[in-house]
Amino acid sequence: MLASAMLFLLPAGCATAPAGNPAVAELGPPLDLAANAYEPNRLDRQPRPRMQTRPIYPFEMRRAGTAGQAVVEFIVDRAGNVQQARAVAATNEEFARAAVQSVAEWKFSPGMKDGRPVDTIMRTPITFGLGQ
């Protein structure tokens, strides 16, 4: 069964956890920024989603009637592929895993800086809701 999820992209520095929705601490290793990835606000054109798969709602969480959220940080590379997807916050590790697996499959038109494609740091919240 697919999750009902709100999918949208935010600059990597944005606060994204809604009020009343506790988030656990860092869940994945820090991004490797040796490739000089850009923040979206420094680009001439931000990455544009071409294909976004919805996360699969974790079976045990759905069965238990548990809703939640995960925030995923990742790099959109020069080819528009997602690299280094990691959960930076989540209400449950199961939601973090499902969100990261989904985001890792997304495809983008890459961000552009000075007329050339560049790596871009992105962050997106994914909400798992039972009645949505």
GROMACS .gro file of N, CA and C in nm:
model
  396
    1MET      N    1   0.084  -0.117   0.000
    1MET     CA    2   0.000   0.000   0.000
    1MET      C    3   0.089   0.123   0.000
    2LEU      N    4   0.056   0.221  -0.078
    2LEU     CA    5   0.136   0.342  -0.088
    2LEU      C    6   0.101   0.440   0.022
    3ALA      N    7   0.199   0.517   0.061
    3ALA     CA    8   0.178   0.619   0.163
    3ALA      C    9   0.109   0.739   0.102
    4SER      N   10   0.027   0.802   0.181
    4SER     CA   11  -0.021   0.934   0.145
    4SER      C   12   0.089   1.027   0.191
    5ALA      N   13   0.152   1.094   0.099
    5ALA     CA   14   0.266   1.175   0.138
    5ALA      C   15   0.262   1.308   0.067
    6MET      N   16   0.300   1.412   0.141
    6MET     CA   17   0.317   1.543   0.080
    6MET      C   18   0.463   1.550   0.036
    7LEU      N   19   0.484   1.575  -0.092
    7LEU     CA   20   0.619   1.579  -0.145
    7LEU      C   21   0.646   1.718  -0.201
    8PHE      N   22   0.744   1.785  -0.144
    8PHE     CA   23   0.787   1.912  -0.198
    8PHE      C   24   0.929   1.936  -0.156
    9LEU      N   25   0.997   2.022  -0.227
    9LEU     CA   26   1.139   2.045  -0.203
    9LEU      C   27   1.161   2.177  -0.135
   10LEU      N   28   1.259   2.179  -0.047
   10LEU     CA   29   1.295   2.300   0.026
   10LEU      C   30   1.446   2.319   0.018
   11PRO      N   31   1.493   2.442   0.026
   11PRO     CA   32   1.637   2.462   0.037
   11PRO      C   33   1.691   2.388   0.158
   12ALA      N   34   1.813   2.343   0.150
   12ALA     CA   35   1.869   2.256   0.253
   12ALA      C   36   1.870   2.318   0.392
   13GLY      N   37   1.869   2.448   0.405
   13GLY     CA   38   1.875   2.509   0.537
   13GLY      C   39   1.740   2.532   0.602
   14CYS      N   40   1.630   2.497   0.539
   14CYS     CA   41   1.497   2.526   0.593
   14CYS      C   42   1.460   2.435   0.708
   15ALA      N   43   1.389   2.490   0.803
   15ALA     CA   44   1.331   2.408   0.909
   15ALA      C   45   1.202   2.349   0.853
   16THR      N   46   1.182   2.219   0.872
   16THR     CA   47   1.069   2.156   0.806
   16THR      C   48   0.977   2.076   0.896
   17ALA      N   49   1.016   2.044   1.018
   17ALA     CA   50   0.930   1.961   1.101
   17ALA      C   51   0.813   2.045   1.152
   18PRO      N   52   0.688   1.999   1.130
   18PRO     CA   53   0.574   2.075   1.176
   18PRO      C   54   0.563   2.073   1.328
   19ALA      N   55   0.497   2.173   1.382
   19ALA     CA   56   0.479   2.181   1.527
   19ALA      C   57   0.404   2.059   1.577
   20GLY      N   58   0.444   2.009   1.693
   20GLY     CA   59   0.378   1.895   1.751
   20GLY      C   60   0.419   1.762   1.691
   21ASN      N   61   0.515   1.762   1.602
   21ASN     CA   62   0.560   1.639   1.538
   21ASN      C   63   0.707   1.620   1.575
   22PRO      N   64   0.736   1.546   1.682
   22PRO     CA   65   0.874   1.535   1.728
   22PRO      C   66   0.962   1.465   1.627
   23ALA      N   67   1.083   1.511   1.616
   23ALA     CA   68   1.178   1.450   1.523
   23ALA      C   69   1.295   1.394   1.603
   24VAL      N   70   1.345   1.281   1.560
   24VAL     CA   71   1.463   1.226   1.624
   24VAL      C   72   1.586   1.293   1.566
   25ALA      N   73   1.699   1.274   1.629
   25ALA     CA   74   1.823   1.338   1.585
   25ALA      C   75   1.870   1.281   1.452
   26GLU      N   76   1.984   1.329   1.407
   26GLU     CA   77   2.045   1.286   1.281
   26GLU      C   78   2.038   1.135   1.266
   27LEU      N   79   1.993   1.089   1.151
   27LEU     CA   80   1.979   0.946   1.127
   27LEU      C   81   2.081   0.893   1.029
   28GLY      N   82   2.136   0.977   0.945
   28GLY     CA   83   2.231   0.931   0.845
   28GLY      C   84   2.362   1.006   0.858
   29PRO      N   85   2.467   0.959   0.789
   29PRO     CA   86   2.595   1.029   0.794
   29PRO      C   87   2.584   1.164   0.723
   30PRO      N   88   2.670   1.259   0.756
   30PRO     CA   89   2.664   1.389   0.689
   30PRO      C   90   2.692   1.374   0.539
   31LEU      N   91   2.637   1.466   0.462
   31LEU     CA   92   2.662   1.465   0.318
   31LEU      C   93   2.809   1.492   0.290
   32ASP      N   94   2.862   1.427   0.188
   32ASP     CA   95   2.999   1.452   0.143
   32ASP      C   96   2.994   1.570   0.047
   33LEU      N   97   3.034   1.686   0.093
   33LEU     CA   98   3.023   1.807   0.012
   33LEU      C   99   3.153   1.842  -0.059
   34ALA      N  100   3.244   1.746  -0.071
   34ALA     CA  101   3.370   1.771  -0.140
   34ALA      C  102   3.348   1.808  -0.286
   35ALA      N  103   3.233   1.771  -0.339
   35ALA     CA  104   3.203   1.798  -0.480
   35ALA      C  105   3.155   1.942  -0.502
   36ASN      N  106   3.160   2.026  -0.398
   36ASN     CA  107   3.117   2.165  -0.409
   36ASN      C  108   2.972   2.178  -0.454
   37ALA      N  109   2.884   2.111  -0.385
   37ALA     CA  110   2.742   2.121  -0.415
   37ALA      C  111   2.691   2.258  -0.371
   38TYR      N  112   2.596   2.311  -0.447
   38TYR     CA  113   2.540   2.444  -0.422
   38TYR      C  114   2.411   2.434  -0.342
   39GLU      N  115   2.385   2.535  -0.261
   39GLU     CA  116   2.254   2.553  -0.200
   39GLU      C  117   2.161   2.604  -0.310
   40PRO      N  118   2.033   2.569  -0.308
   40PRO     CA  119   1.942   2.610  -0.415
   40PRO      C  120   1.932   2.761  -0.435
   41ASN      N  121   1.945   2.839  -0.327
   41ASN     CA  122   1.932   2.984  -0.339
   41ASN      C  123   2.050   3.049  -0.410
   42ARG      N  124   2.156   2.973  -0.439
   42ARG     CA  125   2.273   3.027  -0.509
   42ARG      C  126   2.270   2.994  -0.659
   43LEU      N  127   2.163   2.934  -0.706
   43LEU     CA  128   2.155   2.889  -0.845
   43LEU      C  129   2.077   2.987  -0.932
   44ASP      N  130   2.105   2.979  -1.062
   44ASP     CA  131   2.025   3.053  -1.160
   44ASP      C  132   1.892   2.981  -1.182
   45ARG      N  133   1.895   2.847  -1.173
   45ARG     CA  134   1.774   2.767  -1.185
   45ARG      C  135   1.787   2.646  -1.092
   46GLN      N  136   1.688   2.629  -1.006
   46GLN     CA  137   1.689   2.517  -0.913
   46GLN      C  138   1.656   2.387  -0.986
   47PRO      N  139   1.696   2.272  -0.929
   47PRO     CA  140   1.657   2.144  -0.988
   47PRO      C  141   1.505   2.134  -0.997
   48ARG      N  142   1.457   2.070  -1.103
   48ARG     CA  143   1.313   2.052  -1.122
   48ARG      C  144   1.283   1.903  -1.125
   49PRO      N  145   1.186   1.860  -1.044
   49PRO     CA  146   1.153   1.717  -1.043
   49PRO      C  147   1.101   1.671  -1.179
   50ARG      N  148   1.152   1.558  -1.226
   50ARG     CA  149   1.101   1.494  -1.348
   50ARG      C  150   1.022   1.369  -1.313
   51MET      N  151   1.064   1.300  -1.205
   51MET     CA  152   0.997   1.178  -1.164
   51MET      C  153   1.013   1.161  -1.013
   52GLN      N  154   0.899   1.150  -0.943
   52GLN     CA  155   0.901   1.131  -0.798
   52GLN      C  156   0.809   1.014  -0.765
   53THR      N  157   0.867   0.908  -0.708
   53THR     CA  158   0.787   0.796  -0.662
   53THR      C  159   0.741   0.822  -0.520
   54ARG      N  160   0.621   0.779  -0.489
   54ARG     CA  161   0.571   0.791  -0.352
   54ARG      C  162   0.633   0.682  -0.266
   55PRO      N  163   0.660   0.713  -0.141
   55PRO     CA  164   0.715   0.611  -0.052
   55PRO      C  165   0.610   0.505  -0.020
   56ILE      N  166   0.657   0.387   0.010
   56ILE     CA  167   0.569   0.279   0.055
   56ILE      C  168   0.552   0.293   0.206
   57TYR      N  169   0.427   0.301   0.248
   57TYR     CA  170   0.396   0.315   0.390
   57TYR      C  171   0.443   0.189   0.462
   58PRO      N  172   0.528   0.199   0.562
   58PRO     CA  173   0.574   0.079   0.633
   58PRO      C  174   0.454   0.001   0.690
   59PHE      N  175   0.449  -0.129   0.662
   59PHE     CA  176   0.335  -0.213   0.698
   59PHE      C  177   0.304  -0.206   0.847
   60GLU      N  178   0.405  -0.223   0.931
   60GLU     CA  179   0.381  -0.223   1.076
   60GLU      C  180   0.329  -0.087   1.125
   61MET      N  181   0.375   0.019   1.065
   61MET     CA  182   0.329   0.153   1.106
   61MET      C  183   0.183   0.172   1.066
   62ARG      N  184   0.146   0.128   0.946
   62ARG     CA  185   0.007   0.140   0.902
   62ARG      C  186  -0.083   0.053   0.990
   63ARG      N  187  -0.040  -0.070   1.016
   63ARG     CA  188  -0.120  -0.162   1.097
   63ARG      C  189  -0.141  -0.107   1.238
   64ALA      N  190  -0.040  -0.040   1.291
   64ALA     CA  191  -0.050   0.018   1.425
   64ALA      C  192  -0.125   0.151   1.426
   65GLY      N  193  -0.161   0.203   1.308
   65GLY     CA  194  -0.230   0.331   1.300
   65GLY      C  195  -0.139   0.449   1.328
   66THR      N  196  -0.011   0.432   1.297
   66THR     CA  197   0.088   0.536   1.326
   66THR      C  198   0.114   0.622   1.203
   67ALA      N  199   0.099   0.752   1.220
   67ALA     CA  200   0.135   0.849   1.117
   67ALA      C  201   0.268   0.911   1.156
   68GLY      N  202   0.334   0.974   1.060
   68GLY     CA  203   0.461   1.038   1.094
   68GLY      C  204   0.523   1.111   0.977
   69GLN      N  205   0.648   1.147   0.995
   69GLN     CA  206   0.718   1.226   0.895
   69GLN      C  207   0.866   1.192   0.897
   70ALA      N  208   0.929   1.210   0.782
   70ALA     CA  209   1.075   1.202   0.771
   70ALA      C  210   1.121   1.319   0.686
   71VAL      N  211   1.235   1.373   0.718
   71VAL     CA  212   1.298   1.478   0.638
   71VAL      C  213   1.422   1.417   0.575
   72VAL      N  214   1.429   1.425   0.441
   72VAL     CA  215   1.540   1.365   0.367
   72VAL      C  216   1.624   1.474   0.303
   73GLU      N  217   1.754   1.465   0.324
   73GLU     CA  218   1.851   1.555   0.261
   73GLU      C  219   1.927   1.474   0.157
   74PHE      N  220   1.959   1.537   0.044
   74PHE     CA  221   2.025   1.466  -0.065
   74PHE      C  222   2.091   1.564  -0.159
   75ILE      N  223   2.169   1.512  -0.251
   75ILE     CA  224   2.230   1.593  -0.356
   75ILE      C  225   2.169   1.553  -0.489
   76VAL      N  226   2.128   1.652  -0.566
   76VAL     CA  227   2.090   1.629  -0.705
   76VAL      C  228   2.216   1.656  -0.785
   77ASP      N  229   2.268   1.553  -0.852
   77ASP     CA  230   2.394   1.570  -0.924
   77ASP      C  231   2.374   1.638  -1.060
   78ARG      N  232   2.483   1.658  -1.132
   78ARG     CA  233   2.479   1.728  -1.261
   78ARG      C  234   2.395   1.657  -1.366
   79ALA      N  235   2.373   1.527  -1.347
   79ALA     CA  236   2.291   1.450  -1.441
   79ALA      C  237   2.145   1.443  -1.397
   80GLY      N  238   2.113   1.499  -1.281
   80GLY     CA  239   1.976   1.498  -1.232
   80GLY      C  240   1.942   1.378  -1.146
   81ASN      N  241   2.042   1.301  -1.107
   81ASN     CA  242   2.021   1.184  -1.021
   81ASN      C  243   2.039   1.222  -0.874
   82VAL      N  244   1.971   1.148  -0.788
   82VAL     CA  245   1.984   1.170  -0.644
   82VAL      C  246   2.104   1.092  -0.592
   83GLN      N  247   2.187   1.158  -0.515
   83GLN     CA  248   2.304   1.098  -0.452
   83GLN      C  249   2.297   1.123  -0.302
   84GLN      N  250   2.352   1.031  -0.224
   84GLN     CA  251   2.370   1.049  -0.080
   84GLN      C  252   2.241   1.081  -0.004
   85ALA      N  253   2.128   1.024  -0.043
   85ALA     CA  254   2.003   1.049   0.030
   85ALA      C  255   2.017   0.996   0.173
   86ARG      N  256   1.975   1.078   0.268
   86ARG     CA  257   1.980   1.039   0.408
   86ARG      C  258   1.869   1.110   0.484
   87ALA      N  259   1.816   1.043   0.584
   87ALA     CA  260   1.716   1.105   0.670
   87ALA      C  261   1.789   1.189   0.774
   88VAL      N  262   1.749   1.314   0.787
   88VAL     CA  263   1.809   1.401   0.888
   88VAL      C  264   1.719   1.411   1.011
   89ALA      N  265   1.592   1.375   0.995
   89ALA     CA  266   1.499   1.372   1.107
   89ALA      C  267   1.382   1.282   1.069
   90ALA      N  268   1.323   1.218   1.168
   90ALA     CA  269   1.207   1.133   1.144
   90ALA      C  270   1.138   1.104   1.276
   91THR      N  271   1.008   1.080   1.268
   91THR     CA  272   0.934   1.043   1.387
   91THR      C  273   0.954   0.896   1.421
   92ASN      N  274   1.004   0.818   1.324
   92ASN     CA  275   1.027   0.675   1.343
   92ASN      C  276   1.128   0.628   1.239
   93GLU      N  277   1.215   0.536   1.274
   93GLU     CA  278   1.316   0.487   1.180
   93GLU      C  279   1.254   0.419   1.058
   94GLU      N  280   1.138   0.356   1.074
   94GLU     CA  281   1.071   0.292   0.959
   94GLU      C  282   1.031   0.397   0.856
   95PHE      N  283   0.981   0.511   0.902
   95PHE     CA  284   0.946   0.619   0.810
   95PHE      C  285   1.071   0.675   0.743
   96ALA      N  286   1.180   0.686   0.818
   96ALA     CA  287   1.305   0.735   0.762
   96ALA      C  288   1.351   0.644   0.648
   97ARG      N  289   1.352   0.514   0.671
   97ARG     CA  290   1.396   0.419   0.567
   97ARG      C  291   1.309   0.427   0.443
   98ALA      N  292   1.177   0.428   0.462
   98ALA     CA  293   1.085   0.433   0.348
   98ALA      C  294   1.103   0.562   0.268
   99ALA      N  295   1.121   0.672   0.337
   99ALA     CA  296   1.138   0.801   0.269
   99ALA      C  297   1.269   0.805   0.191
  100VAL      N  298   1.378   0.759   0.251
  100VAL     CA  299   1.508   0.759   0.183
  100VAL      C  300   1.504   0.668   0.060
  101GLN      N  301   1.444   0.550   0.072
  101GLN     CA  302   1.434   0.459  -0.043
  101GLN      C  303   1.358   0.523  -0.157
  102SER      N  304   1.252   0.594  -0.126
  102SER     CA  305   1.173   0.660  -0.230
  102SER      C  306   1.251   0.774  -0.296
  103VAL      N  307   1.306   0.863  -0.215
  103VAL     CA  308   1.378   0.980  -0.268
  103VAL      C  309   1.498   0.936  -0.353
  104ALA      N  310   1.563   0.828  -0.315
  104ALA     CA  311   1.679   0.780  -0.391
  104ALA      C  312   1.645   0.746  -0.535
  105GLU      N  313   1.519   0.721  -0.565
  105GLU     CA  314   1.475   0.687  -0.701
  105GLU      C  315   1.430   0.808  -0.783
  106TRP      N  316   1.417   0.924  -0.721
  106TRP     CA  317   1.369   1.042  -0.791
  106TRP      C  318   1.468   1.085  -0.899
  107LYS      N  319   1.414   1.153  -1.001
  107LYS     CA  320   1.495   1.208  -1.111
  107LYS      C  321   1.461   1.357  -1.127
  108PHE      N  322   1.562   1.435  -1.162
  108PHE     CA  323   1.547   1.580  -1.174
  108PHE      C  324   1.610   1.631  -1.303
  109SER      N  325   1.567   1.750  -1.344
  109SER     CA  326   1.647   1.831  -1.434
  109SER      C  327   1.744   1.902  -1.341
  110PRO      N  328   1.874   1.898  -1.366
  110PRO     CA  329   1.970   1.950  -1.268
  110PRO      C  330   1.960   2.101  -1.249
  111GLY      N  331   2.011   2.145  -1.134
  111GLY     CA  332   2.023   2.288  -1.109
  111GLY      C  333   2.127   2.348  -1.202
  112MET      N  334   2.112   2.477  -1.232
  112MET     CA  335   2.203   2.545  -1.325
  112MET      C  336   2.266   2.667  -1.258
  113LYS      N  337   2.396   2.683  -1.282
  113LYS     CA  338   2.471   2.799  -1.233
  113LYS      C  339   2.561   2.845  -1.347
  114ASP      N  340   2.547   2.970  -1.387
  114ASP     CA  341   2.628   3.026  -1.497
  114ASP      C  342   2.617   2.942  -1.623
  115GLY      N  343   2.496   2.892  -1.650
  115GLY     CA  344   2.471   2.819  -1.774
  115GLY      C  345   2.518   2.675  -1.777
  116ARG      N  346   2.563   2.623  -1.663
  116ARG     CA  347   2.607   2.483  -1.661
  116ARG      C  348   2.540   2.408  -1.546
  117PRO      N  349   2.518   2.277  -1.564
  117PRO     CA  350   2.457   2.198  -1.456
  117PRO      C  351   2.554   2.181  -1.340
  118VAL      N  352   2.499   2.186  -1.218
  118VAL     CA  353   2.581   2.174  -1.097
  118VAL      C  354   2.512   2.082  -0.997
  119ASP      N  355   2.591   2.028  -0.903
  119ASP     CA  356   2.536   1.951  -0.792
  119ASP      C  357   2.465   2.047  -0.697
  120THR      N  358   2.350   2.003  -0.646
  120THR     CA  359   2.269   2.088  -0.559
  120THR      C  360   2.226   2.011  -0.435
  121ILE      N  361   2.239   2.075  -0.318
  121ILE     CA  362   2.193   2.017  -0.192
  121ILE      C  363   2.044   2.046  -0.179
  122MET      N  364   1.965   1.942  -0.152
  122MET     CA  365   1.820   1.958  -0.138
  122MET      C  366   1.775   1.892  -0.008
  123ARG      N  367   1.658   1.933   0.037
  123ARG     CA  368   1.595   1.874   0.156
  123ARG      C  369   1.445   1.874   0.133
  124THR      N  370   1.378   1.763   0.171
  124THR     CA  371   1.233   1.757   0.155
  124THR      C  372   1.171   1.679   0.271
  125PRO      N  373   1.058   1.729   0.322
  125PRO     CA  374   0.984   1.651   0.420
  125PRO      C  375   0.887   1.558   0.349
  126ILE      N  376   0.868   1.440   0.404
  126ILE     CA  377   0.770   1.345   0.352
  126ILE      C  378   0.682   1.306   0.470
  127THR      N  379   0.551   1.329   0.455
  127THR     CA  380   0.455   1.302   0.560
  127THR      C  381   0.379   1.174   0.528
  128PHE      N  382   0.373   1.085   0.625
  128PHE     CA  383   0.297   0.961   0.614
  128PHE      C  384   0.169   0.979   0.695
  129GLY      N  385   0.055   0.988   0.624
  129GLY     CA  386  -0.072   1.008   0.692
  129GLY      C  387  -0.169   0.897   0.660
  130LEU      N  388  -0.246   0.855   0.758
  130LEU     CA  389  -0.337   0.742   0.740
  130LEU      C  390  -0.465   0.780   0.665
  131GLY      N  391  -0.516   0.898   0.684
  131GLY     CA  392  -0.644   0.934   0.624
  131GLY      C  393  -0.633   1.027   0.505
  132GLN      N  394  -0.514   1.048   0.455
  132GLN     CA  395  -0.497   1.145   0.346
  132GLN      C  396  -0.519   1.080   0.213
   0.00000   0.00000   0.00000
